[in-house]
Amino acid sequence: MFPSLAIVLTLGVAGLLGARALTRDDDPGVNVERHEPRPVPAVTKPGGAPSGAGRPVLGAAVEWALLREPGSYQRLFLQHYSSLTPENAMKMDALAPTPDGFDFRSADALVRWALDHRIAVHGHTLVWHRQVPAWVTERDWTRGELRAYLKRYITAVVRHFRGRVRSWDVVNEPLTARGSLRRSIWERVLGPGYVADALRWAHAADPEARLYVNEFDLERFGPKSAAMYRLLRALRRRQVPLDGIGLQAHLTPQWRPTGRELRAIMRRYAGLGLQVDISELDVAVGPGDAALVEQASIYRTVAAACRRLPQCGRFTTWGFTDASTWLGSAQRPLPFSSTGVPKPAWLAIADELGP
Ligand code: 9MR
C-alpha cells in the first residue's frame, strides 16, 4: 500500500505524505484545529471501540504536563490516537504522596480532558516496585499493615475512577529476567499471593474494569515469557479476575522478536482466554537513516502481530514523539520525530493498522 521504506527515505518522509490523505475520523466532539501542513497517514480509529472487535485501538503514553497545554503535542496526539496511558500521573507516588490520603487532582484533570475528547484511558499502574512513595518504602510494615494499606489503596483508586477508567495495569513487572517473582516490597512483605490479591481487590472495586498484568521482555522466547505463561495460567485456573496481559515491548534492533516468534507467544497467552495487548512499545535506535528503516520494520512486525490476533485490542506506544521519551530524544524511539514529522515507523503502523 505504501511505497517501500527505502524510497520513503530517499525522497524524504515529509515529501511523500501527501500520497495518502487520511486523518483520524473527524469527530465533532474533538475540538481541535487541524494544524498539519500536509495530510499524514492515519490509523483512523475512533475511540471507545471495545477491545477485540476489529482493529486494535491505537494508544500512546502521555505526559499530562505537556498534553494539557494547547500546542503541537496535544494536536498531534488528538489527530491520531484514541487511547492514552498516563505515563506517570496515576502511579502511587503521584496519587498517594503522603500517608494522609490521596491527591487525584492531576489524574482527574487528565481523565476529564480525555473523556471530553473521546479518548479511552488505560490506568497505569496500581502495584509496581518503582514510584512507590518514600513514606511507604521507608516505613517498617508488618504484613497485616501493608496488606491492609494496599487493599485500601487499590480499592480507593479503582473506585474513584470507576466508569471512567475502563482498564487497569493492576500489577506491573512482577517477574525477574529469570522468571522468578521480583523481590519488590510487595513480594517481600506480602508474599507471592499479592498478585492474586491485587487483582481481586481491583475487581471488587470495579467489576466492569478490564484488569491486566503488564510486563517487559516477554516478546521473545525465554525463561521470562515462559514464567509469565505459568503465572497467568495459575491465576486463570484459580479463577482470579484477570482479563489480559500487556506486552510492554521496549525493543531495540538487538532485542527484537521475529514475527513468527511474537505471534507464537501472543497466541499462547491468548489461549488462556486473555487479551494480549501491546502496552508500551518503543524501539530505541542510534543515529542515521538506516536505523530508521530498521526501526520501521520492527514496528511493522509488532503491529502486524497485533493486527492478526483478535485478542490484541490495544496497540500503545510509550510516548509518540521523540521530543518526550523516557529513553531520551537521541534514541529516537517513537513514531514521530521531535518536531512532529511522521517517521517510517509511523508509516509502517498506519499501513498495518489503518483501513
Ligand atoms: O516513562 C516513565 C518515566 O517517565 C518514569 O521516570 C519512569 C520511572 O520509573 O517510568 C517510566 O515508565 C515505565 C512504565 O511506567 C513501566 N514500564 C517501563 C516504563 C519505562 O521505564
Short mmCIF file of C-alpha atoms and ligand atoms in Angstrom, two decimals:
data_model
loop_
_atom_site.label_atom_id
_atom_site.label_comp_id
_atom_site.label_asym_id
_atom_site.label_seq_id
_atom_site.Cartn_x
_atom_site.Cartn_y
_atom_site.Cartn_z
CA MET A 1 0.00 0.00 0.00
CA PHE A 2 2.91 2.29 0.75
CA PRO A 3 5.99 2.87 -1.31
CA SER A 4 8.91 0.92 0.09
CA LEU A 5 10.62 2.45 3.07
CA ALA A 6 13.82 2.79 1.08
CA ILE A 7 12.02 5.05 -1.35
CA VAL A 8 10.42 6.88 1.52
CA LEU A 9 13.82 7.67 2.88
CA THR A 10 15.31 8.56 -0.48
CA LEU A 11 12.61 11.06 -1.27
CA GLY A 12 12.27 12.28 2.27
CA VAL A 13 9.43 11.28 4.52
CA ALA A 14 7.74 14.64 4.59
CA GLY A 15 7.55 14.97 0.84
CA LEU A 16 5.65 11.74 0.45
CA LEU A 17 2.99 12.27 3.00
CA GLY A 18 0.59 13.89 0.64
CA ALA A 19 0.37 10.48 -1.07
CA ARG A 20 -2.14 9.33 1.48
CA ALA A 21 -4.70 11.84 2.60
CA LEU A 22 -6.16 10.33 5.72
CA THR A 23 -6.68 11.76 9.14
CA ARG A 24 -8.22 10.42 12.30
CA ASP A 25 -12.02 10.34 11.92
CA ASP A 26 -13.39 13.80 12.09
CA ASP A 27 -15.32 13.88 15.27
CA PRO A 28 -17.48 16.80 16.21
CA GLY A 29 -16.68 16.10 19.87
CA VAL A 30 -12.99 16.63 19.22
CA ASN A 31 -12.44 20.32 19.36
CA VAL A 32 -9.08 20.83 17.70
CA GLU A 33 -7.98 22.86 14.79
CA ARG A 34 -6.38 20.87 12.01
CA HIS A 35 -2.85 22.10 12.15
CA GLU A 36 -0.80 19.81 9.99
CA PRO A 37 0.86 21.36 6.99
CA ARG A 38 0.04 18.31 4.88
CA PRO A 39 -2.10 15.22 5.36
CA VAL A 40 -0.45 12.46 7.32
CA PRO A 41 -1.36 8.78 7.00
CA ALA A 42 -3.55 7.83 9.91
CA VAL A 43 -4.84 4.77 11.59
CA THR A 44 -8.39 6.20 11.51
CA LYS A 45 -9.77 4.62 14.59
CA PRO A 46 -12.49 6.35 16.54
CA GLY A 47 -12.14 5.96 20.29
CA GLY A 48 -14.09 3.68 22.53
CA ALA A 49 -14.29 0.58 20.34
CA PRO A 50 -14.40 -2.50 22.55
CA SER A 51 -11.12 -4.33 22.52
CA GLY A 52 -11.08 -7.50 20.49
CA ALA A 53 -13.54 -6.13 17.95
CA GLY A 54 -11.89 -5.36 14.64
CA ARG A 55 -8.69 -3.41 14.52
CA PRO A 56 -6.75 -2.65 17.68
CA VAL A 57 -7.23 0.77 19.25
CA LEU A 58 -4.17 2.98 18.80
CA GLY A 59 -2.86 4.44 22.04
CA ALA A 60 0.12 6.31 23.43
CA ALA A 61 1.52 7.08 26.85
CA VAL A 62 1.24 10.78 27.57
CA GLU A 63 2.71 13.30 29.96
CA TRP A 64 -0.15 15.36 31.35
CA ALA A 65 2.04 18.46 31.80
CA LEU A 66 2.55 18.50 28.01
CA LEU A 67 -0.87 17.30 26.93
CA ARG A 68 -2.78 19.85 28.93
CA GLU A 69 -1.22 22.74 27.01
CA PRO A 70 -2.79 23.58 23.66
CA GLY A 71 0.08 23.14 21.24
CA SER A 72 1.71 20.75 18.82
CA TYR A 73 1.98 17.85 21.32
CA GLN A 74 -1.74 18.00 22.06
CA ARG A 75 -2.70 18.43 18.40
CA LEU A 76 -0.56 15.54 17.21
CA PHE A 77 -2.00 13.30 19.89
CA LEU A 78 -5.61 14.20 19.15
CA GLN A 79 -5.11 13.81 15.46
CA HIS A 80 -4.01 10.21 15.63
CA TYR A 81 -4.75 8.48 18.92
CA SER A 82 -7.87 7.01 20.54
CA SER A 83 -6.49 5.77 23.84
CA LEU A 84 -4.00 7.08 26.37
CA THR A 85 -1.98 5.67 29.20
CA PRO A 86 -0.82 8.24 31.76
CA GLU A 87 2.96 7.89 31.74
CA ASN A 88 3.31 8.95 35.37
CA ALA A 89 0.14 10.66 36.62
CA MET A 90 -1.53 7.56 38.08
CA LYS A 91 1.43 5.96 39.80
CA MET A 92 1.39 5.52 43.55
CA ASP A 93 3.83 8.37 44.23
CA ALA A 94 1.50 10.70 42.34
CA LEU A 95 -1.78 9.53 43.86
CA ALA A 96 -0.61 8.90 47.43
CA PRO A 97 2.26 11.33 48.04
CA THR A 98 1.65 11.40 51.80
CA PRO A 99 0.15 8.96 54.30
CA ASP A 100 -2.78 11.29 54.83
CA GLY A 101 -4.83 10.49 51.77
CA PHE A 102 -4.95 10.84 48.02
CA ASP A 103 -4.16 13.52 45.51
CA PHE A 104 -6.36 12.92 42.48
CA ARG A 105 -6.13 16.45 41.09
CA SER A 106 -3.83 15.88 38.10
CA ALA A 107 -5.20 12.44 37.29
CA ASP A 108 -8.76 13.76 37.45
CA ALA A 109 -7.92 16.64 35.14
CA LEU A 110 -6.28 14.22 32.71
CA VAL A 111 -9.25 11.83 32.74
CA ARG A 112 -11.71 14.68 32.30
CA TRP A 113 -9.74 16.01 29.35
CA ALA A 114 -9.50 12.53 27.79
CA LEU A 115 -13.19 11.78 28.09
CA ASP A 116 -14.11 15.24 26.78
CA HIS A 117 -12.09 14.32 23.70
CA ARG A 118 -13.46 10.77 23.49
CA ILE A 119 -10.10 9.23 24.33
CA ALA A 120 -10.14 6.00 26.36
CA VAL A 121 -7.92 5.93 29.46
CA HIS A 122 -5.90 2.86 30.39
CA GLY A 123 -4.93 3.13 34.06
CA HIS A 124 -1.27 2.64 34.87
CA THR A 125 -0.36 1.25 37.37
CA LEU A 126 -1.67 0.06 40.74
CA VAL A 127 1.11 -2.18 42.05
CA TRP A 128 4.70 -1.69 40.96
CA HIS A 129 8.12 -1.79 42.62
CA ARG A 130 9.02 1.70 41.36
CA GLN A 131 7.49 5.09 42.00
CA VAL A 132 6.31 3.90 45.39
CA PRO A 133 6.29 6.94 47.72
CA ALA A 134 9.16 7.15 50.20
CA TRP A 135 6.73 7.15 53.11
CA VAL A 136 5.73 3.61 52.05
CA THR A 137 9.18 2.21 51.26
CA GLU A 138 10.82 3.69 54.36
CA ARG A 139 8.27 2.51 56.86
CA ASP A 140 8.68 -0.76 58.75
CA TRP A 141 5.41 -2.52 57.90
CA THR A 142 4.03 -5.71 59.31
CA ARG A 143 2.47 -7.96 56.70
CA GLY A 144 -1.02 -7.23 58.01
CA GLU A 145 -0.49 -3.46 57.91
CA LEU A 146 0.90 -3.35 54.38
CA ARG A 147 -1.74 -5.75 53.09
CA ALA A 148 -4.47 -3.57 54.58
CA TYR A 149 -2.89 -0.46 53.08
CA LEU A 150 -2.55 -1.95 49.59
CA LYS A 151 -6.16 -3.12 49.71
CA ARG A 152 -7.26 0.34 50.78
CA TYR A 153 -5.16 1.98 48.08
CA ILE A 154 -6.39 -0.22 45.22
CA THR A 155 -9.99 -0.02 46.38
CA ALA A 156 -9.94 3.76 46.68
CA VAL A 157 -8.19 4.38 43.36
CA VAL A 158 -10.22 1.95 41.26
CA ARG A 159 -13.48 3.13 42.82
CA HIS A 160 -12.54 6.74 42.28
CA PHE A 161 -12.14 6.19 38.54
CA ARG A 162 -14.94 3.63 38.16
CA GLY A 163 -16.81 4.08 34.90
CA ARG A 164 -14.13 6.45 33.57
CA VAL A 165 -11.00 4.30 33.51
CA ARG A 166 -12.15 1.06 31.89
CA SER A 167 -8.92 -0.92 32.09
CA TRP A 168 -6.01 -1.09 34.51
CA ASP A 169 -2.48 -2.36 34.73
CA VAL A 170 -3.06 -3.87 38.15
CA VAL A 171 0.33 -5.49 38.62
CA ASN A 172 3.31 -4.14 36.73
CA GLU A 173 6.56 -6.03 36.16
CA PRO A 174 6.16 -8.81 38.74
CA LEU A 175 8.89 -11.05 37.25
CA THR A 176 12.68 -11.06 37.10
CA ALA A 177 14.63 -11.84 33.93
CA ARG A 178 14.97 -15.44 35.09
CA GLY A 179 11.26 -15.75 35.68
CA SER A 180 11.04 -15.70 39.45
CA LEU A 181 8.79 -13.28 41.30
CA ARG A 182 10.62 -10.00 41.73
CA ARG A 183 11.63 -9.22 45.34
CA SER A 184 9.67 -5.99 45.49
CA ILE A 185 8.38 -4.52 48.73
CA TRP A 186 5.06 -6.22 47.86
CA GLU A 187 6.53 -9.67 47.38
CA ARG A 188 8.89 -9.41 50.35
CA VAL A 189 6.32 -8.24 52.87
CA LEU A 190 3.10 -9.75 51.49
CA GLY A 191 4.41 -12.92 49.84
CA PRO A 192 3.59 -14.22 46.35
CA GLY A 193 -0.16 -14.03 46.93
CA TYR A 194 -0.07 -10.26 46.43
CA VAL A 195 -0.63 -10.65 42.68
CA ALA A 196 -3.95 -12.50 43.07
CA ASP A 197 -4.98 -10.29 45.98
CA ALA A 198 -4.41 -7.11 43.98
CA LEU A 199 -6.48 -8.43 41.07
CA ARG A 200 -9.31 -9.47 43.40
CA TRP A 201 -9.36 -6.12 45.18
CA ALA A 202 -9.40 -4.25 41.88
CA HIS A 203 -12.22 -6.41 40.58
CA ALA A 204 -14.25 -5.87 43.73
CA ALA A 205 -13.81 -2.11 43.38
CA ASP A 206 -14.98 -2.05 39.75
CA PRO A 207 -16.33 -5.33 38.39
CA GLU A 208 -16.58 -3.80 34.90
CA ALA A 209 -12.93 -2.78 34.61
CA ARG A 210 -10.65 -4.95 32.48
CA LEU A 211 -7.66 -5.99 34.54
CA TYR A 212 -4.15 -6.55 33.24
CA VAL A 213 -0.76 -7.79 34.30
CA ASN A 214 1.89 -5.75 32.45
CA GLU A 215 5.49 -6.81 31.84
CA PHE A 216 8.59 -6.16 29.70
CA ASP A 217 10.81 -8.61 27.81
CA LEU A 218 8.01 -11.08 27.15
CA GLU A 219 8.31 -10.64 23.39
CA ARG A 220 10.95 -13.33 22.88
CA PHE A 221 11.10 -16.97 23.88
CA GLY A 222 12.95 -17.44 27.14
CA PRO A 223 12.57 -18.04 30.85
CA LYS A 224 10.67 -14.83 31.48
CA SER A 225 7.94 -15.29 28.89
CA ALA A 226 7.60 -18.96 29.90
CA ALA A 227 7.29 -17.99 33.58
CA MET A 228 4.67 -15.41 32.71
CA TYR A 229 2.68 -18.09 30.93
CA ARG A 230 2.76 -20.24 34.06
CA LEU A 231 1.80 -17.32 36.30
CA LEU A 232 -1.15 -16.36 34.08
CA ARG A 233 -2.26 -19.98 33.77
CA ALA A 234 -2.20 -20.40 37.54
CA LEU A 235 -4.24 -17.22 38.01
CA ARG A 236 -6.79 -18.39 35.45
CA ARG A 237 -7.06 -21.86 36.99
CA ARG A 238 -7.74 -20.30 40.38
CA GLN A 239 -10.36 -18.06 38.75
CA VAL A 240 -8.61 -14.90 39.81
CA PRO A 241 -10.17 -11.97 37.93
CA LEU A 242 -7.81 -11.21 35.05
CA ASP A 243 -8.60 -10.03 31.54
CA GLY A 244 -5.30 -9.58 29.83
CA ILE A 245 -1.55 -9.37 29.61
CA GLY A 246 0.24 -6.25 28.42
CA LEU A 247 3.41 -6.85 26.43
CA GLN A 248 5.40 -3.68 27.02
CA ALA A 249 7.69 -4.27 24.05
CA HIS A 250 10.57 -1.91 24.82
CA LEU A 251 12.59 -3.12 21.83
CA THR A 252 15.90 -2.43 20.10
CA PRO A 253 17.50 -3.86 16.95
CA GLN A 254 19.33 -6.22 19.34
CA TRP A 255 16.24 -7.16 21.36
CA ARG A 256 13.51 -7.79 18.86
CA PRO A 257 11.34 -10.80 18.13
CA THR A 258 10.76 -12.25 14.70
CA GLY A 259 7.15 -12.03 13.55
CA ARG A 260 6.75 -15.77 13.96
CA GLU A 261 8.16 -15.71 17.49
CA LEU A 262 5.97 -12.83 18.61
CA ARG A 263 2.84 -14.32 17.07
CA ALA A 264 3.53 -17.66 18.78
CA ILE A 265 3.99 -16.01 22.17
CA MET A 266 0.89 -13.87 21.79
CA ARG A 267 -1.25 -16.81 20.62
CA ARG A 268 -0.10 -18.86 23.59
CA TYR A 269 -1.18 -16.19 26.09
CA ALA A 270 -4.43 -15.70 24.16
CA GLY A 271 -5.04 -19.44 24.50
CA LEU A 272 -5.52 -18.82 28.22
CA GLY A 273 -8.60 -16.78 27.37
CA LEU A 274 -6.81 -13.44 27.78
CA GLN A 275 -6.49 -10.23 25.84
CA VAL A 276 -2.89 -9.75 24.68
CA ASP A 277 -2.21 -6.07 24.18
CA ILE A 278 0.88 -4.13 23.15
CA SER A 279 1.17 -1.72 26.05
CA GLU A 280 4.43 0.30 25.88
CA LEU A 281 6.06 -0.15 22.50
CA ASP A 282 9.15 1.82 21.62
CA VAL A 283 12.25 0.98 19.60
CA ALA A 284 15.50 2.67 20.61
CA VAL A 285 17.87 3.19 17.69
CA GLY A 286 21.02 5.15 17.14
CA PRO A 287 21.59 7.92 14.61
CA GLY A 288 21.29 7.61 10.85
CA ASP A 289 18.62 6.95 8.23
CA ALA A 290 19.32 3.21 8.04
CA ALA A 291 18.40 2.92 11.70
CA LEU A 292 15.00 4.42 10.96
CA VAL A 293 14.37 1.82 8.27
CA GLU A 294 15.25 -0.97 10.67
CA GLN A 295 13.11 0.66 13.35
CA ALA A 296 10.14 0.76 10.96
CA SER A 297 10.50 -2.92 10.22
CA ILE A 298 10.39 -3.69 13.96
CA TYR A 299 7.29 -1.52 14.38
CA ARG A 300 5.74 -3.32 11.42
CA THR A 301 6.45 -6.73 12.92
CA VAL A 302 4.72 -5.79 16.17
CA ALA A 303 1.78 -4.02 14.51
CA ALA A 304 1.21 -6.95 12.15
CA ALA A 305 1.26 -9.46 15.01
CA CYS A 306 -1.27 -7.37 16.91
CA ARG A 307 -3.48 -6.86 13.85
CA ARG A 308 -3.57 -10.58 13.16
CA LEU A 309 -4.60 -11.60 16.67
CA PRO A 310 -8.25 -10.86 17.52
CA GLN A 311 -7.33 -10.70 21.21
CA CYS A 312 -4.89 -7.83 20.64
CA GLY A 313 -7.20 -4.93 21.38
CA ARG A 314 -4.77 -2.10 22.08
CA PHE A 315 -1.57 -1.05 20.35
CA THR A 316 0.07 1.54 22.59
CA THR A 317 3.46 3.19 22.17
CA TRP A 318 5.31 4.64 25.16
CA GLY A 319 5.01 8.23 24.04
CA PHE A 320 4.55 9.26 20.42
CA THR A 321 7.12 11.97 19.65
CA ASP A 322 10.86 11.67 20.13
CA ALA A 323 10.66 15.00 21.92
CA SER A 324 9.28 13.25 25.01
CA THR A 325 10.54 9.79 25.87
CA TRP A 326 11.99 8.13 28.95
CA LEU A 327 14.87 6.92 26.73
CA GLY A 328 15.99 10.43 25.76
CA SER A 329 15.43 12.06 22.38
CA ALA A 330 18.76 10.84 20.96
CA GLN A 331 17.39 7.28 20.93
CA ARG A 332 14.60 8.38 18.59
CA PRO A 333 12.37 5.51 19.74
CA LEU A 334 8.92 6.76 18.73
CA PRO A 335 6.86 7.07 15.52
CA PHE A 336 7.02 10.86 15.23
CA SER A 337 10.23 12.91 15.20
CA SER A 338 10.97 15.54 17.83
CA THR A 339 9.40 18.12 15.53
CA GLY A 340 6.28 16.03 14.93
CA VAL A 341 7.19 14.71 11.48
CA PRO A 342 5.97 11.14 10.89
CA LYS A 343 8.86 8.71 10.62
CA PRO A 344 9.00 5.49 8.60
CA ALA A 345 7.83 3.77 11.80
CA TRP A 346 4.57 5.72 11.63
CA LEU A 347 4.08 4.74 8.00
CA ALA A 348 4.53 1.10 8.99
CA ILE A 349 1.97 1.42 11.80
CA ALA A 350 -0.52 3.18 9.55
CA ASP A 351 0.00 0.58 6.87
CA GLU A 352 -0.61 -2.35 9.24
CA LEU A 353 -3.35 -0.90 11.42
CA GLY A 354 -5.02 1.53 9.07
CA PRO A 355 -8.02 0.83 6.89
O1 9MR B 1 8.22 6.67 31.16
C1 9MR B 1 8.28 6.65 32.57
C2 9MR B 1 9.28 7.67 33.08
O2 9MR B 1 8.86 8.98 32.79
C3 9MR B 1 9.50 7.48 34.57
O3 9MR B 1 10.54 8.34 35.00
C4 9MR B 1 9.84 6.04 34.87
C5 9MR B 1 10.05 5.87 36.35
O4 9MR B 1 10.26 4.62 36.74
O5 9MR B 1 8.80 5.19 34.40
C6 9MR B 1 8.65 5.24 33.01
O6 9MR B 1 7.63 4.37 32.56
C7 9MR B 1 7.83 2.98 32.76
C8 9MR B 1 6.48 2.35 32.95
O7 9MR B 1 5.77 3.01 33.98
C9 9MR B 1 6.57 0.88 33.23
N1 9MR B 1 7.35 0.20 32.21
C10 9MR B 1 8.63 0.78 31.88
C11 9MR B 1 8.46 2.27 31.56
C12 9MR B 1 9.78 2.88 31.11
O8 9MR B 1 10.71 2.85 32.15
#
